[in-house]
Coordinates of C-alpha atoms in Angstrom, one line a residue:
Chain A
I1 CA 0.0 0.0 0.0
A2 CA 1.4 3.4 -1.0
G3 CA 2.0 5.9 1.7
I4 CA 4.3 6.9 4.5
T5 CA 5.6 4.5 7.2
Q6 CA 7.1 5.6 10.5
A7 CA 9.1 3.7 13.0
P8 CA 9.0 3.0 15.8
T9 CA 5.3 3.4 16.6
S10 CA 6.1 4.4 20.2
Q11 CA 9.2 4.7 22.3
I12 CA 10.2 5.5 25.9
L13 CA 13.6 7.1 26.1
A14 CA 15.9 8.1 28.9
A15 CA 16.9 11.8 28.9
G16 CA 20.3 12.3 27.3
R17 CA 20.0 9.3 24.9
R18 CA 20.2 9.6 21.1
M19 CA 17.2 8.6 19.1
T20 CA 16.4 8.4 15.4
L21 CA 12.8 8.4 14.2
R22 CA 12.5 6.8 10.8
C23 CA 10.2 7.9 7.9
T24 CA 9.9 6.3 4.5
Q25 CA 7.6 7.2 1.7
D26 CA 7.0 5.3 -1.5
M27 CA 5.1 7.9 -3.5
R28 CA 8.3 9.5 -5.0
H29 CA 7.3 12.8 -3.5
N30 CA 9.9 15.6 -3.6
A31 CA 9.1 17.3 -0.4
M32 CA 9.1 15.9 3.1
Y33 CA 8.4 17.3 6.5
W34 CA 8.6 16.5 10.3
Y35 CA 6.0 17.9 12.6
R36 CA 5.5 17.5 16.3
Q37 CA 2.0 17.5 17.9
D38 CA 1.4 18.7 21.4
L39 CA -1.9 19.1 23.2
G40 CA -3.3 22.6 22.8
L41 CA -0.6 23.6 20.3
G42 CA -1.6 21.7 17.2
L43 CA 1.2 20.6 14.8
R44 CA 4.4 22.5 14.5
L45 CA 7.0 22.1 11.8
I46 CA 10.4 20.9 12.9
H47 CA 12.4 20.5 9.7
Y48 CA 11.6 20.0 6.1
S49 CA 13.2 19.0 2.8
N50 CA 12.2 20.3 -0.6
T51 CA 14.2 17.6 -2.5
A52 CA 16.8 15.0 -1.9
G53 CA 20.0 16.5 -0.7
T54 CA 18.4 19.7 0.8
T55 CA 17.0 20.4 4.2
G56 CA 15.6 23.4 6.1
K57 CA 14.6 24.5 9.5
G58 CA 11.0 24.9 10.5
E59 CA 9.4 26.6 13.5
V60 CA 10.9 24.5 16.3
P61 CA 14.2 23.0 15.0
D62 CA 16.3 23.2 18.2
G63 CA 17.5 19.8 19.5
Y64 CA 16.6 18.0 16.2
S65 CA 18.5 17.2 13.0
V66 CA 17.5 15.7 9.7
S67 CA 19.1 14.3 6.6
R68 CA 17.7 13.5 3.1
A69 CA 20.1 11.2 1.4
N70 CA 17.5 9.9 -1.1
T71 CA 13.9 10.6 -2.1
D72 CA 12.3 8.1 0.0
D73 CA 13.8 8.5 3.5
F74 CA 13.8 11.4 5.9
P75 CA 15.1 10.4 9.4
L76 CA 14.7 12.7 12.4
T77 CA 17.4 12.6 15.0
L78 CA 17.4 13.7 18.6
A79 CA 21.0 14.0 19.5
S80 CA 20.4 14.2 23.3
A81 CA 16.8 13.8 24.2
V82 CA 15.2 16.1 26.8
P83 CA 11.8 15.7 28.5
S84 CA 10.3 18.7 26.5
Q85 CA 10.7 16.6 23.4
T86 CA 8.0 14.2 24.6
S87 CA 5.5 14.5 21.9
V88 CA 3.9 12.7 18.9
Y89 CA 5.9 13.1 15.8
F90 CA 4.4 13.1 12.3
C91 CA 6.3 12.7 9.0
A92 CA 4.6 14.1 5.9
S93 CA 5.3 14.4 2.2
S94 CA 4.0 16.3 -0.8
E95 CA 4.6 15.8 -4.4
K96 CA 6.0 19.3 -4.8
E97 CA 7.1 22.0 -2.4
T98 CA 4.6 24.6 -3.6
G99 CA 1.8 25.9 -1.5
G100 CA -1.1 24.2 -3.1
N101 CA 0.1 20.7 -2.8
E102 CA -1.5 18.4 -0.3
Q103 CA 0.6 17.0 2.4
F104 CA 0.2 13.3 3.2
F105 CA 0.9 12.2 6.8
G106 CA 2.3 9.1 8.3
P107 CA 0.7 7.4 11.4
G108 CA 3.0 9.1 13.9
T109 CA 5.6 8.1 16.5
R110 CA 4.7 8.6 20.2
L111 CA 7.9 9.5 22.0
T112 CA 8.2 9.8 25.8
V113 CA 11.4 11.2 27.3
L114 CA 11.9 10.5 31.0
Chain B
A1 CA 3.1 36.1 10.2
Q2 CA 0.4 33.5 9.3
S3 CA -1.8 32.0 11.9
V4 CA -4.9 29.9 12.2
T5 CA -7.5 30.1 15.0
Q6 CA -10.0 27.4 15.8
P7 CA -12.0 29.0 18.6
D8 CA -13.9 25.9 19.6
I9 CA -11.7 23.3 21.5
H10 CA -14.6 20.9 21.9
I11 CA -18.0 20.5 20.2
T12 CA -20.7 18.0 20.9
V13 CA -23.5 17.3 18.4
S14 CA -26.2 14.7 18.1
E15 CA -26.0 12.2 15.4
G16 CA -28.0 13.4 12.4
A17 CA -27.6 17.1 13.4
S18 CA -25.7 19.6 11.3
L19 CA -22.2 20.6 12.0
E20 CA -20.1 23.8 11.6
L21 CA -16.5 24.0 12.8
R22 CA -15.0 27.5 12.8
C23 CA -11.6 28.5 11.4
N24 CA -10.1 31.9 11.0
Y25 CA -6.8 32.6 9.4
S26 CA -4.3 35.4 9.1
Y27 CA -2.3 35.5 5.9
G28 CA -1.2 38.4 3.7
A29 CA -1.7 36.8 0.3
T30 CA -4.4 34.6 -1.2
P31 CA -4.4 31.6 1.1
Y32 CA -4.2 27.9 0.4
L33 CA -6.5 26.4 3.1
F34 CA -7.0 22.9 4.2
W35 CA -9.1 20.9 6.6
Y36 CA -7.6 17.6 8.0
V37 CA -9.2 15.0 10.3
Q38 CA -7.4 12.9 12.9
S39 CA -9.0 9.8 14.4
P40 CA -7.6 8.6 17.7
G41 CA -4.1 7.2 17.3
Q42 CA -4.0 7.9 13.6
G43 CA -2.3 10.3 11.3
L44 CA -4.0 13.2 9.6
Q45 CA -6.3 12.7 6.6
L46 CA -7.1 15.5 4.2
L47 CA -10.8 16.3 4.0
L48 CA -10.7 19.2 1.5
K49 CA -8.7 22.1 0.3
Y50 CA -9.2 25.6 -1.2
F51 CA -6.9 27.2 -3.6
S52 CA -9.0 29.6 -5.7
G53 CA -12.3 29.7 -7.6
D54 CA -15.5 28.6 -6.1
T55 CA -15.7 29.6 -2.5
L56 CA -17.7 26.5 -1.5
V57 CA -15.5 23.5 -1.7
Q58 CA -16.6 19.9 -1.5
G59 CA -14.6 17.2 0.3
I60 CA -14.7 13.6 1.3
K61 CA -17.1 12.0 3.7
G62 CA -19.8 14.6 2.9
F63 CA -17.9 17.6 4.3
E64 CA -17.8 21.0 2.7
A65 CA -16.2 24.3 3.6
E66 CA -16.8 27.9 2.6
F67 CA -14.1 30.4 2.1
K68 CA -15.0 34.0 3.1
R69 CA -12.3 36.4 2.4
S70 CA -14.1 39.3 4.0
Q71 CA -14.2 37.4 7.3
S72 CA -10.9 35.6 6.9
S73 CA -12.8 32.4 7.6
F74 CA -12.9 28.9 6.2
N75 CA -15.5 27.0 8.2
L76 CA -16.1 23.3 7.8
M77 CA -19.7 22.0 7.5
K78 CA -21.6 18.8 7.3
P79 CA -25.4 18.7 7.0
S80 CA -25.9 15.4 8.9
V81 CA -23.2 14.1 11.3
H82 CA -22.6 10.4 11.7
W83 CA -21.2 8.8 14.8
S84 CA -18.0 7.8 12.9
D85 CA -17.3 11.6 12.4
A86 CA -16.1 11.8 16.0
A87 CA -12.5 12.9 15.7
E88 CA -10.2 15.9 15.9
Y89 CA -10.4 18.4 13.1
F90 CA -7.5 20.7 12.1
C91 CA -7.7 23.8 9.9
A92 CA -4.4 24.8 8.2
V93 CA -3.0 27.5 5.9
A94 CA 0.0 27.0 3.6
S95 CA 2.7 29.6 3.7
I96 CA 6.1 30.1 2.0
L97 CA 9.2 29.0 3.9
T98 CA 12.2 31.4 3.9
G99 CA 14.3 28.8 2.2
G100 CA 11.7 28.0 -0.4
G101 CA 8.9 25.5 -0.3
N102 CA 5.9 25.7 1.9
K103 CA 4.8 24.7 5.3
L104 CA 1.4 24.2 6.9
T105 CA 0.4 26.3 9.9
F106 CA -2.2 24.5 11.9
G107 CA -4.9 25.6 14.3
T108 CA -5.0 24.0 17.7
G109 CA -7.8 21.6 16.6
T110 CA -11.5 21.1 17.5
Q111 CA -12.4 17.8 19.1
L112 CA -15.8 16.6 17.9
K113 CA -18.0 14.3 20.0
V114 CA -21.1 12.8 18.5
E115 CA -23.9 11.7 20.8
L116 CA -26.1 8.8 19.7

């Protein structure tokens, strides 16, 4: 089934540990995004990539890094997790980076940092 | 800066009743507007989108939304709600990123409860 997969589904992590959230899409979309969802705040953009080999910072990039080595994969890394990074993380993709393109979302990763 | 306001955090309606979820946006140019739905434990699914043209747009699952530029609103409507519509609904506006490309700015969501 075409779409976006994210792994893991959920994770409990000790503060200070390194963690990589995985995201893979099979739609050959150019643009990919990472959002975090927090109660009462909606979804906020962490990082994005308009095409393979390029990345950019969103609204809340601190403490996170991304890479885009190929079209399909867009991992999000927390170098040293902190409790404020407890959240639900959604990966998304769109065919193009222009404003009118629908973004498709993955099922999310629930991360708890203790 | 762009922003989206969903003034209703929770709404409860009876099954079969009509529904209107409010959304107000702030954006300098002609907006690209979206409504997404999120069921518990799931990702977001697009219900409908507005780019230009007809101000009343039709979406999936019987939903529609009306763009009103004068009121900076993009309210979501459904004439008869089904119990399966219980979910969280997000309004979003697309905006240009500094480095190129676009992002979605989301409202804080409206949780819909449907009473049988």
